[in-house]
Amino acid sequence: MHVSLHPLRRPGARRSLAIASSIAVLVPFAVGVPLAVAAQADSPAPACPWMDTSKTADQRANLLLKASTLNQELRWLDEQAANSPTQTTFSGVTYPVQVDCTPKVVYTDGPDYVRGSTGVTIFPDQIGLAATFDEQLAFDKGAAQADEAFQSGKNVILGPGVGGGRTPLSGRTPEYLGEDSLLSGNMAAATVNGIQTGNPTEPVMAVIKHYVANEQELDRQTSSSNVDGRTLREVYNLPFKIMIDKSNPGGVMCSYNQVNGVYACENPILNNVLKGDTGFQGYVVSDFGAVHSTAPSLVAGLDQELNRPRFYTPATIGAAIDNGSVTRAQIDAAAFRVVRAYIANGLFDHPLPATPSTSSSTDAHKALAAQIASESSVLLKNDSNVLPLTASTKKIAIIGPTASNTPTNGVSAATVCNQGGGFGGGPACTNPVAPLDAITARAAQVGATVTFDNGADVTTAAATAAAADVAIVFGYSKQGEGSDRTTLALDNNGDALIAAVAAANPKTVAILETGTATTMPWLANVKSVFEAWYPGEQQGTAIARLLYGDDNFVGKLPMTFPKSLADIPTNTPQQYPGTFSNGTTTRPAGTSEIRQVNYSEGLLVGYKWYSAKNIDPLFPFGYGLSYTGFAYNNLKVTAKTNGKKSIDVTFLVTNTGPKLGTDTAQVYLTLPSATGEPKRLVGYAKVSPNVGRGDKVTVSIDPQGADLPLSYYDTASHAWTIAPGAYTVEVGTSARDTRLTGTFTVG
């Protein structure tokens, strides 16, 4: 897909409200070509010809490996041994010193911010970033994060991550980029490009994760994702394909789970699908503790073991060579992929700072965090135009523990700053901009007063609400790596709190800070609702600006919000959480049996399920209101009939409301019925017409694009195929609100 493009912005630069392309920021490095840099290293010593930056990354990697002994080469197959070239012993495993002129490399977890570092910006979580539908923001965030990583002494970011969005209960939902392959692939690619190209003299490499069908935290190391080949390609591999095609990440991390009975890190899909059909040229690294073998992993395509050497040691690999289960050529190929990626991404040519910074966040990065928090927030309801607040609103009640930096039973604004989990996800914010403080300051500008209640006692909270002109109540739920949610209800009796506040004040605004969908049993009784996700350290700034209309809402849901768990695609025990040989969801006592998770919903994930089954969600994918309105007219579909030329979808978007605003126009495509394909998102564009004016938008759909928008994976021919017949184009503001329809035919 293609729409009008804007030049790349550096973080903090002024941002245009005009149309932003979903592919505007994709600038891949060419494998085998060294990263362009502003300053080259000094002329290399003759002993280190691989430091000659006039040579390609392939040539440099080959020169280095040619000068290496086998055990020096094996160092590249383990993270710790590869990245600390002068150290020789790692958890009792000894290697020779690495060849000269090899860099110190430091990995950091970082899907959302530079984890494990102090003085860095805590950005909103990835599900919120996806809600912006804005690759330029993703690029800017990646560039800012990479700058902070390098200054903090880290030059590989383990992130971003993508998934299929199979169940809203998955613990890593806030870490991923929603339920649509095109959106998540585009946003991840833009982030990778920001990381890898945003700071040429401070290069940082991205390792995308977790490959593949990594859709639950429950028994993540002892479960098998059982998925058919077509679904694997179209749902779970496709976002990786899009990301790889549009950004060329240095690495891919394989996941903990099994795929069809074989662990992902020793599964032939690494070579056959990821490196083969998808064309990934970087290296594959395991998740921590996700390796279960030596020879099967190497043969399948795992290039590097994360953390300490356990299965990829000189002894274990040497034994595999001796018994013929691996070849020297396979070892050479794995080492080459690692070295080439390090060189191609500039890690050899720009050493990390001698003294890492403990304060790498900048004012520009904080402003970017606030901008993402604002543009990711999604207005779900706004009856009677309760929002934005005006000067006539004199008494405001703010209710709920996450509004304040003062903890209530351990809960505060820091609790929802970022995702939870026991593996580095949080808490990270020590002193975020609390909504209470920012709203109080903004209200004072118009002579309004604010009263706060922490919500610990529902009765007193209701009394506080009743005494105010408007009640703003915060609800939250925590989610993150290590465990799944068991409910879509709010935490800490949050639904009851919102219901009580709404009963006490007819002008109640509910602000949700969650990492996934929530069911909102009180929805009919509140005037306004918006989803703020986990909004990062600048949360209060963004929320206050949105409440007063200083910013307009532009966010769109990157995932479906169901009315209940009974409506979701994975609504049987066999689908989620998976079952055992005893037919139950409980592992037989005394066994280490693998949980079998059957992906029997097939292609019907996310909005595709709700559309195909005609189930009304609470709020559909792509949904989001604004303080203004938009009309869609004048659809024209221009297409060649051979399925090879781009299809131009042109339409008019008019601002029919009283304020400037931005809408994300979405283009969906339904393939001929014989394919059995559900409708899919094939393009989108952010458009900002002036009040009372219309903007003409053209979204071009490239049949050969990374997302293969006209194709389905044909298991008979084992190839992506474009079917002849009629194709239906729908244009609108969400997966359910499609206002224009057209067709074209492929002969």
XYZ file of C-alpha atoms in Angstrom:
747
model
C 0.000 0.000 0.000
C 1.082 3.578 -0.599
C -0.192 7.029 0.237
C 1.369 10.502 0.149
C 4.599 10.553 2.132
C 6.165 13.044 4.531
C 9.908 13.385 5.163
C 11.244 11.723 8.280
C 11.222 13.800 11.454
C 13.677 13.779 14.258
C 12.188 13.465 17.765
C 10.854 16.805 18.903
C 10.420 18.223 15.418
C 7.157 19.935 14.528
C 4.627 17.421 13.293
C 2.229 17.990 10.418
C -1.374 16.909 10.779
C -1.559 16.024 7.099
C -1.850 12.479 5.813
C 0.815 10.142 7.132
C 1.718 7.062 5.158
C 1.626 3.631 6.652
C 4.954 3.045 4.948
C 6.429 6.505 5.262
C 9.437 5.697 7.411
C 10.760 2.418 6.101
C 14.453 2.684 5.257
C 16.053 -0.774 5.238
C 19.772 -1.380 5.226
C 20.933 -3.634 2.445
C 22.360 -6.896 3.711
C 25.989 -7.095 2.771
C 26.406 -3.296 2.690
C 27.931 -1.507 5.697
C 25.721 0.976 7.488
C 26.233 4.522 6.214
C 27.823 6.552 8.981
C 28.785 10.167 9.414
C 32.266 9.341 10.704
C 34.289 6.289 9.749
C 36.766 4.487 11.959
C 40.467 5.197 11.569
C 42.328 3.130 8.984
C 42.451 -0.456 10.264
C 45.648 -2.115 11.299
C 46.804 -4.798 8.838
C 45.983 -7.419 11.483
C 42.291 -6.442 11.350
C 41.271 -6.287 7.677
C 37.634 -6.751 8.720
C 37.713 -3.171 10.003
C 38.052 -1.843 6.457
C 34.768 0.057 6.035
C 35.192 0.238 2.267
C 34.331 -3.463 2.141
C 30.842 -4.908 2.379
C 29.536 -6.497 5.555
C 29.748 -9.905 3.837
C 33.393 -9.384 2.930
C 34.289 -8.126 6.378
C 32.547 -11.028 8.110
C 34.318 -13.554 5.901
C 37.703 -11.954 6.612
C 37.117 -12.126 10.359
C 35.967 -15.735 10.344
C 38.848 -16.752 8.086
C 41.232 -15.424 10.746
C 39.440 -17.283 13.572
C 40.016 -20.667 15.128
C 36.988 -22.933 15.521
C 36.604 -22.050 19.201
C 36.866 -18.338 18.437
C 34.165 -18.816 15.834
C 32.014 -20.670 18.361
C 32.031 -17.608 20.593
C 29.607 -15.924 18.171
C 27.083 -18.689 18.833
C 26.554 -17.613 22.451
C 25.474 -14.134 23.517
C 27.847 -13.700 26.451
C 30.881 -15.118 24.644
C 30.120 -13.120 21.501
C 29.622 -9.822 23.244
C 32.523 -9.778 25.732
C 35.517 -10.486 23.470
C 38.295 -10.293 26.085
C 36.545 -12.408 28.718
C 37.320 -16.133 28.448
C 35.128 -17.934 30.989
C 31.338 -17.876 31.140
C 29.573 -19.959 33.798
C 32.440 -22.430 33.815
C 32.732 -22.661 30.018
C 36.118 -21.526 28.673
C 36.942 -20.060 25.268
C 40.088 -18.489 23.834
C 40.263 -14.698 23.658
C 38.417 -13.429 20.583
C 40.301 -12.069 17.572
C 41.328 -8.429 17.768
C 39.125 -5.507 16.780
C 35.833 -7.060 17.871
C 33.398 -4.876 19.789
C 31.840 -5.013 23.187
C 28.132 -5.562 22.601
C 25.444 -5.202 25.264
C 21.890 -6.472 24.828
C 18.983 -4.788 26.558
C 15.346 -5.751 26.692
C 13.368 -2.919 25.217
C 10.024 -3.305 23.499
C 8.779 -0.160 25.264
C 11.807 1.586 26.811
C 15.464 0.833 27.618
C 14.899 -1.589 30.439
C 17.391 -1.975 33.239
C 18.763 1.548 32.772
C 18.308 4.641 34.894
C 17.521 8.094 33.600
C 15.716 6.896 30.467
C 12.321 7.896 29.081
C 9.460 5.545 29.920
C 7.403 5.593 26.750
C 3.804 4.349 26.481
C 3.456 0.628 25.876
C 3.447 -0.847 22.391
C -0.289 -1.528 22.216
C -0.753 2.216 22.699
C 1.829 3.002 20.028
C -0.149 0.765 17.651
C -3.289 2.772 18.425
C -1.702 5.819 16.796
C -1.592 4.055 13.388
C 1.385 6.376 12.812
C 4.680 4.964 11.535
C 6.369 8.343 11.862
C 5.753 8.311 15.601
C 7.006 4.724 15.730
C 10.177 5.741 13.883
C 10.714 8.700 16.198
C 10.178 6.546 19.254
C 12.621 3.918 17.956
C 15.247 6.584 17.241
C 14.831 8.171 20.669
C 14.974 4.810 22.410
C 18.099 3.816 20.479
C 19.801 7.105 21.395
C 19.086 6.472 25.068
C 20.230 2.844 24.770
C 23.574 3.806 23.238
C 24.169 6.566 25.775
C 23.337 4.045 28.516
C 25.974 1.651 27.213
C 23.739 -0.732 25.250
C 23.788 -1.287 21.502
C 21.297 -4.092 20.860
C 17.611 -3.683 21.716
C 15.592 -6.861 22.099
C 12.442 -5.511 20.516
C 10.005 -4.638 19.120
C 7.678 -7.631 19.280
C 4.682 -8.705 17.247
C 2.021 -11.338 17.709
C -1.268 -12.400 16.232
C -3.499 -10.936 18.937
C -5.167 -14.325 19.297
C -6.584 -13.763 22.791
C -6.959 -10.530 24.779
C -5.989 -12.511 27.889
C -2.394 -12.975 26.740
C 0.021 -11.416 29.201
C 2.112 -9.853 26.461
C -0.774 -8.067 24.742
C 0.514 -4.641 25.848
C 4.003 -5.528 24.568
C 2.797 -6.310 21.052
C 1.195 -4.171 18.354
C -2.355 -5.404 18.002
C -4.323 -8.028 16.126
C -3.765 -7.044 12.490
C -0.756 -8.229 10.486
C -0.446 -5.112 8.324
C -0.695 -2.655 11.199
C 1.631 -4.548 13.523
C 4.131 -5.302 10.756
C 4.215 -1.675 9.604
C 4.519 -0.234 13.110
C 7.237 -2.694 14.052
C 9.159 -2.026 10.838
C 9.033 1.708 11.465
C 10.296 1.180 15.011
C 13.156 -0.996 13.756
C 14.106 1.638 11.206
C 14.137 4.267 13.926
C 16.347 2.070 16.093
C 18.762 1.082 13.332
C 18.943 4.238 11.197
C 17.835 7.093 13.446
C 21.270 7.742 14.986
C 23.985 6.818 12.438
C 26.942 7.713 14.661
C 25.438 5.869 17.641
C 24.330 2.635 15.973
C 21.975 0.273 17.745
C 20.628 -2.995 16.350
C 17.103 -4.375 16.783
C 16.195 -7.998 17.488
C 12.502 -8.576 16.800
C 10.518 -11.133 18.758
C 9.064 -13.694 19.504
C 9.027 -16.106 16.572
C 6.428 -17.631 16.290
C 2.819 -18.320 17.445
C 3.798 -17.009 20.875
C 0.266 -16.185 21.968
C 0.075 -16.956 25.691
C 2.206 -16.776 28.819
C 0.489 -19.640 30.610
C 2.821 -22.640 30.237
C 4.765 -20.707 27.606
C 7.701 -23.117 27.928
C 5.572 -26.242 28.097
C 2.839 -25.720 25.519
C 2.481 -26.443 21.822
C 0.806 -24.009 19.448
C -0.858 -26.392 17.020
C -1.536 -24.414 13.861
C -2.157 -25.360 10.234
C 0.235 -24.198 7.538
C -2.048 -21.643 5.942
C -2.850 -19.971 9.250
C 0.826 -20.007 10.221
C 1.727 -18.108 7.047
C -1.210 -15.695 6.899
C -1.651 -14.802 10.570
C 1.496 -15.489 12.577
C 4.374 -15.294 10.105
C 2.936 -12.409 8.078
C 3.671 -9.557 10.520
C 7.266 -10.788 10.706
C 7.411 -10.911 6.912
C 6.140 -7.343 6.625
C 8.567 -6.145 9.269
C 11.527 -7.912 7.657
C 10.679 -6.714 4.155
C 10.364 -3.100 5.284
C 13.171 -2.790 7.819
C 15.769 -5.609 7.758
C 16.197 -6.097 11.514
C 19.558 -7.470 12.583
C 18.081 -10.362 14.537
C 14.974 -12.391 15.264
C 14.347 -14.009 18.647
C 12.673 -17.417 18.638
C 10.037 -18.103 21.268
C 9.634 -20.499 24.183
C 6.659 -22.458 22.925
C 6.508 -25.465 20.689
C 4.955 -25.132 17.249
C 3.173 -28.326 16.208
C 5.097 -30.355 18.757
C 8.595 -28.983 18.118
C 10.188 -26.201 20.152
C 10.339 -22.964 18.161
C 14.111 -22.626 18.634
C 14.768 -26.017 17.067
C 11.886 -25.998 14.622
C 12.549 -26.335 10.866
C 10.343 -23.281 10.310
C 13.406 -21.184 11.210
C 15.190 -22.277 8.040
C 12.221 -23.171 5.865
C 9.848 -20.282 6.549
C 11.735 -17.472 8.300
C 15.075 -17.641 6.485
C 13.787 -19.425 3.409
C 10.408 -18.216 2.200
C 10.445 -14.971 4.191
C 14.020 -14.177 3.192
C 15.365 -13.098 6.579
C 19.105 -12.401 6.274
C 19.986 -11.658 9.893
C 20.605 -14.092 12.725
C 18.253 -16.018 15.003
C 18.828 -15.819 18.756
C 16.911 -17.758 21.390
C 14.866 -16.374 24.199
C 16.469 -16.900 27.605
C 16.264 -20.606 28.404
C 14.400 -21.442 25.186
C 17.114 -23.783 23.839
C 16.594 -27.510 24.409
C 19.244 -29.104 22.208
C 22.510 -28.609 20.374
C 22.397 -30.347 16.999
C 18.645 -30.067 16.314
C 18.762 -26.326 17.103
C 21.781 -25.619 14.905
C 20.438 -27.689 12.045
C 17.031 -25.970 12.257
C 18.561 -22.489 12.065
C 19.197 -21.201 15.604
C 22.386 -19.126 15.321
C 22.944 -17.854 18.853
C 22.003 -18.972 22.359
C 20.911 -16.095 24.606
C 22.764 -15.449 27.857
C 25.237 -18.088 29.100
C 26.375 -21.079 27.043
C 24.483 -24.254 27.895
C 23.781 -26.090 24.658
C 26.090 -24.058 22.418
C 29.438 -24.740 24.117
C 32.713 -25.854 22.507
C 32.219 -29.278 24.080
C 28.626 -29.873 22.981
C 29.148 -28.517 19.478
C 32.438 -30.370 19.152
C 30.694 -33.604 20.056
C 27.972 -32.854 17.474
C 30.636 -32.363 14.814
C 32.301 -35.631 15.775
C 29.090 -37.689 15.648
C 28.018 -36.105 12.377
C 24.842 -34.445 13.645
C 26.097 -31.005 12.602
C 28.554 -29.906 9.940
C 31.248 -27.292 9.992
C 29.381 -25.539 7.183
C 26.338 -25.155 9.442
C 28.503 -23.682 12.201
C 30.176 -21.339 9.730
C 26.782 -20.162 8.472
C 25.529 -19.422 11.991
C 28.639 -17.466 12.967
C 28.608 -15.591 9.671
C 25.025 -14.426 10.189
C 25.841 -13.034 13.642
C 29.054 -11.285 12.588
C 27.527 -9.880 9.417
C 24.569 -8.431 11.352
C 26.879 -6.790 13.902
C 28.997 -5.269 11.122
C 26.072 -4.217 8.912
C 24.494 -2.388 11.819
C 27.637 -0.461 12.726
C 28.490 -2.202 15.995
C 32.093 -2.839 14.911
C 32.734 0.745 13.868
C 31.321 2.774 16.763
C 32.309 1.627 20.255
C 29.980 2.205 23.173
C 30.794 5.154 25.443
C 33.485 4.404 28.010
C 31.240 5.759 30.766
C 27.553 4.997 30.267
C 25.116 7.784 31.013
C 22.627 7.556 33.858
C 20.521 10.420 32.485
C 20.019 9.948 28.757
C 16.413 11.143 28.612
C 15.946 14.557 27.008
C 13.208 17.161 26.930
C 12.552 16.232 23.302
C 12.141 12.576 24.231
C 9.767 13.468 27.064
C 7.740 15.583 24.643
C 7.644 12.630 22.267
C 6.418 10.367 25.079
C 3.628 12.849 25.820
C 2.716 13.048 22.140
C 2.490 9.261 21.843
C 0.393 9.094 25.021
C -1.990 11.674 23.576
C -2.248 10.212 20.081
C -2.608 6.646 21.374
C -5.582 7.454 23.606
C -8.872 6.313 22.084
C -12.158 8.127 22.704
C -14.785 5.393 22.943
C -17.861 7.361 24.004
C -18.743 11.036 24.376
C -22.469 11.535 24.863
C -23.798 15.094 25.091
C -20.299 16.388 24.318
C -19.315 16.159 27.975
C -15.753 16.410 26.697
C -13.856 18.549 26.166
C -14.199 20.308 29.502
C -14.903 24.032 29.321
C -14.525 27.023 31.588
C -18.116 26.506 32.774
C -17.033 23.338 34.602
C -15.974 24.739 37.967
C -15.884 21.710 40.272
C -14.107 18.533 39.146
C -13.877 15.280 41.081
C -10.969 12.975 40.259
C -11.359 9.480 41.612
C -9.185 6.379 41.581
C -5.733 5.393 42.865
C -3.921 5.559 39.504
C -4.645 9.272 39.162
C -2.180 10.150 41.915
C 1.494 9.598 42.677
C 0.560 8.906 46.306
C 0.040 5.130 46.581
C -3.215 3.680 47.830
C -2.600 0.125 48.997
C 0.448 0.105 46.740
C -1.373 1.429 43.656
C -0.555 4.778 42.048
C 0.097 6.432 38.686
C 3.388 4.509 38.563
C 1.420 1.242 38.607
C -0.001 1.890 35.146
C 2.947 3.760 33.687
C 3.996 0.612 31.822
C 3.172 -3.071 31.641
C 3.645 -5.327 34.638
C 5.293 -8.687 34.937
C 8.216 -10.138 36.803
C 10.689 -10.112 33.896
C 11.750 -6.475 33.554
C 8.414 -5.004 32.576
C 7.878 -2.790 35.600
C 7.493 -0.876 37.702
C 9.785 1.607 35.991
C 8.295 5.042 36.654
C 9.500 6.491 39.912
C 7.835 9.870 39.483
C 5.542 10.099 36.443
C 3.510 13.168 35.640
C 0.391 12.150 37.571
C -3.012 12.891 36.021
C -4.176 14.502 39.272
C -1.360 17.037 39.199
C -1.658 17.857 35.499
C -5.469 18.160 35.549
C -5.366 20.313 38.679
C -2.891 22.675 37.036
C -4.912 22.848 33.811
C -8.192 23.386 35.675
C -6.678 26.295 37.584
C -6.123 28.103 34.287
C -9.912 28.422 33.906
C -10.674 28.979 37.570
C -11.833 25.426 38.320
C -11.069 23.413 41.444
C -10.278 19.734 41.791
C -11.183 17.353 44.601
C -9.474 13.953 44.801
C -10.663 10.655 46.234
C -8.490 7.542 45.944
C -11.502 5.276 45.491
C -10.597 2.933 48.336
C -14.063 3.444 49.823
C -16.798 3.362 47.201
C -19.257 5.250 49.399
C -16.957 8.214 49.987
C -15.944 8.178 46.320
C -19.599 8.442 45.314
C -20.094 11.343 47.712
C -17.088 13.141 46.230
C -18.503 12.583 42.747
C -21.954 13.854 43.689
C -20.545 17.176 44.866
C -18.812 17.925 41.550
C -19.945 19.283 38.195
C -18.034 16.478 36.451
C -16.600 13.270 37.896
C -13.502 11.759 36.281
C -12.897 8.212 37.457
C -9.862 6.094 36.630
C -10.020 2.321 36.194
C -7.078 0.012 35.552
C -5.897 -3.548 35.063
C -2.340 -4.872 35.179
C -0.860 -7.236 32.635
C 2.562 -8.320 31.447
C 5.103 -11.020 30.779
C 4.989 -14.136 32.921
C 1.255 -14.701 33.297
C -2.007 -14.259 31.422
C -5.092 -12.501 32.655
C -8.085 -14.618 33.630
C -10.692 -11.899 33.180
C -11.393 -8.749 31.198
C -12.782 -7.015 34.283
C -10.910 -4.105 35.834
C -8.629 -4.741 38.791
C -9.194 -3.704 42.387
C -12.994 -3.598 42.163
C -12.669 -0.972 39.443
C -15.929 -1.762 37.679
C -17.889 -1.315 40.904
C -16.098 1.971 41.571
C -16.991 3.375 38.153
C -20.592 2.185 38.507
C -20.919 3.895 41.886
C -19.443 7.162 40.625
C -21.724 7.103 37.573
C -24.761 6.548 39.803
C -23.768 9.593 41.867
C -22.961 11.984 39.027
C -24.717 12.020 35.637
C -21.639 13.624 34.059
C -19.097 10.886 34.640
C -15.987 10.401 32.513
C -14.214 7.040 32.783
C -10.518 6.855 31.905
C -9.167 3.346 31.412
C -5.522 2.419 31.878
C -5.224 -1.157 30.701
C -3.057 -3.312 28.459
C -5.959 -5.033 26.758
C -9.692 -4.940 26.194
C -12.108 -4.574 29.079
C -15.854 -5.277 29.092
C -17.260 -2.116 30.788
C -20.533 -3.342 32.402
C -21.187 0.288 33.431
C -20.848 1.681 29.883
C -24.472 2.769 29.463
C -24.316 4.836 32.660
C -21.320 7.047 31.925
C -21.206 9.971 29.525
C -17.689 9.555 28.251
C -14.971 6.877 28.137
C -11.471 6.843 26.790
C -8.776 4.192 26.743
C -5.320 5.490 27.702
C -3.524 2.086 27.782
C -0.289 2.165 29.834
C 0.577 5.772 29.003
C 4.173 6.114 30.223
C 5.850 8.744 32.326
C 4.107 11.716 30.672
C 0.625 10.307 31.206
C -0.773 13.259 33.139
C 0.325 15.795 30.543
C -1.437 13.905 27.760
C -4.612 13.156 29.709
C -5.065 16.755 30.842
C -4.586 18.084 27.303
C -7.155 15.633 25.955
C -9.716 16.400 28.656
C -9.601 20.121 27.888
C -9.432 19.768 24.121
C -5.904 21.153 23.851
C -5.293 17.953 21.907
C -7.951 16.207 19.855
C -8.342 12.441 20.004
C -6.806 10.637 17.029
C -6.247 7.114 18.419
C -7.926 4.026 16.970
C -8.285 0.624 18.596
C -5.592 -1.803 17.376
C -7.602 -4.677 18.828
C -11.252 -5.621 19.211
C -12.983 -5.026 22.546
C -15.499 -7.883 23.012
C -18.673 -7.711 25.034
C -17.633 -10.835 26.944
C -15.067 -13.628 26.914
C -17.748 -15.885 25.448
C -17.504 -13.876 22.217
C -13.754 -14.120 21.601
C -12.287 -16.447 18.936
C -10.562 -18.673 21.510
C -13.645 -19.512 23.538
C -13.147 -23.262 24.049
C -10.675 -24.941 26.442
C -8.993 -26.696 23.525
C -8.198 -23.304 21.968
C -7.268 -21.550 25.182
C -5.650 -22.299 27.542
C -5.209 -25.723 25.914
C -5.689 -29.223 27.254
C -3.808 -32.377 28.220
C -4.181 -36.075 27.535
C -6.760 -36.308 30.327
C -9.029 -33.971 28.359
C -8.860 -31.184 30.941
C -6.961 -27.929 31.316
C -5.097 -29.327 34.346
C -1.759 -31.067 33.804
C -1.781 -34.667 35.075
C -0.086 -34.850 38.468
C 3.553 -35.842 38.456
C 4.037 -35.281 34.735
C 5.716 -32.651 32.555
C 3.212 -33.162 29.763
C 3.016 -30.483 27.102
C -0.178 -28.434 26.997
C -1.810 -28.766 23.559
C -3.234 -25.466 22.308
C -5.274 -25.937 19.154
C -5.548 -22.965 16.811
C -8.804 -24.291 15.374
C -10.157 -20.781 14.742
C -7.698 -20.707 11.840
C -7.669 -17.394 10.007
C -10.472 -15.941 12.112
C -8.412 -13.935 14.578
C -9.422 -10.535 15.914
C -11.856 -8.495 13.824
C -11.923 -11.226 11.174
C -13.670 -13.512 13.675
C -16.315 -10.957 14.629
C -17.023 -10.071 11.004
C -17.184 -13.671 9.800
C -19.397 -14.799 12.692
C -21.522 -11.616 12.692
C -20.802 -11.013 16.376
C -21.174 -7.424 17.521
C -18.183 -6.405 19.633
C -18.313 -3.791 22.347
C -15.963 -1.704 20.190
C -14.476 -2.880 16.888
C -10.921 -2.838 15.613
C -10.054 0.562 14.161
C -12.701 2.397 16.198
C -12.080 5.792 17.769
C -14.041 9.013 18.101
C -12.933 12.623 17.752
C -14.082 16.046 18.950
C -15.064 16.661 15.347
C -16.829 14.561 12.690
C -15.899 13.143 9.301
C -17.905 12.213 6.204
C -16.721 9.837 3.492
C -17.773 10.208 -0.159
C -16.833 9.781 -3.807
C -15.200 6.365 -3.810
C -13.370 5.408 -6.979
C -11.529 2.122 -7.419
C -9.099 1.979 -10.321
C -7.663 -1.441 -11.009
C -6.031 -3.453 -13.751
C -7.489 -6.899 -14.223
C -4.305 -8.962 -14.112
C -3.678 -8.724 -10.360
C -0.156 -7.352 -10.875
C -0.623 -3.586 -11.077
C -1.513 -1.418 -8.100
C -5.145 -0.756 -7.298
C -5.881 2.893 -6.514
C -8.637 3.496 -3.977
C -9.600 7.192 -4.016
C -12.186 8.892 -1.814
C -13.038 12.214 -0.160
C -12.893 12.783 3.611
C -14.674 15.908 4.843
C -14.421 17.480 8.287
C -18.080 18.025 9.197
C -17.523 19.138 12.778
C -16.470 22.299 14.621
C -12.778 21.564 15.245
C -9.611 20.560 13.485
C -9.012 16.843 13.756
C -7.445 13.779 12.211
C -9.157 10.580 11.155
C -7.510 7.318 10.151
C -9.260 6.174 6.999
C -9.129 2.402 6.662
C -9.358 0.302 3.500
C -10.510 -3.320 3.787
C -10.556 -5.981 1.089
C -12.619 -9.145 0.735
C -11.200 -11.744 -1.647
C -13.353 -13.938 -3.923
C -15.540 -16.270 -1.888
C -13.820 -19.387 -3.230
C -10.697 -18.473 -1.256
C -12.478 -18.715 2.089
C -10.666 -15.568 3.222
C -12.154 -13.144 5.777
C -11.945 -9.453 4.998
C -8.589 -7.887 5.728
C -7.077 -4.463 6.279
C -5.033 -3.563 3.185
C -4.338 0.128 3.741
C -4.932 3.172 5.872
C -4.153 6.877 5.831
C -4.295 9.642 8.410
C -6.176 12.621 6.993
C -6.703 16.076 8.545
C -9.102 18.211 6.476
C -9.829 21.745 7.588
C -13.206 22.462 9.175
C -15.889 22.306 6.493
C -13.406 21.154 3.851
C -12.635 17.811 2.270
C -9.331 16.134 1.434
C -8.963 13.707 -1.431
C -7.190 10.538 -0.350
C -5.676 7.857 -2.531
C -4.510 4.580 -1.044
C -2.649 2.395 -3.540
C -2.731 -1.333 -2.938
C 0.278 -3.143 -4.371
C -0.534 -6.809 -5.048
C 3.178 -7.589 -4.692
C 3.555 -5.623 -1.446
C 4.994 -7.156 1.691
C 1.530 -8.027 3.016
C 0.483 -9.677 -0.280
C -2.934 -7.996 -0.004
C -4.633 -9.832 -2.879
C -3.144 -13.241 -2.079
C -3.945 -16.241 0.040
C -1.597 -19.087 0.927
C -2.594 -22.091 -1.177
C -1.620 -25.323 0.572
C -2.119 -27.283 -2.654
C 0.550 -25.344 -4.559
C 2.419 -24.387 -1.364
C 2.561 -20.794 -2.557
C 0.864 -17.425 -2.234
C -1.808 -17.201 -4.912
C -4.056 -14.488 -6.370
C -7.465 -15.921 -7.147
C -9.518 -14.809 -10.140
C -12.878 -13.224 -9.439
C -14.534 -10.240 -7.785
C -12.811 -8.339 -4.964
C -14.784 -6.062 -2.655
C -13.234 -2.845 -1.334
C -14.648 -1.177 1.780
C -13.561 2.205 3.158
C -14.454 3.550 6.556
C -13.453 4.445 10.102
C -13.309 0.965 11.648
C -13.641 -2.688 10.726
C -17.404 -2.419 11.304
C -18.088 1.158 10.172
C -17.265 0.885 6.475
C -19.101 3.684 4.668
C -18.046 3.196 1.048
C -18.013 0.023 -1.040
C -16.581 -0.745 -4.444
C -15.399 -3.721 -6.441
C -12.823 -4.775 -8.997
C -12.228 -8.007 -10.853
C -9.106 -10.037 -11.432
C -9.418 -12.022 -14.663
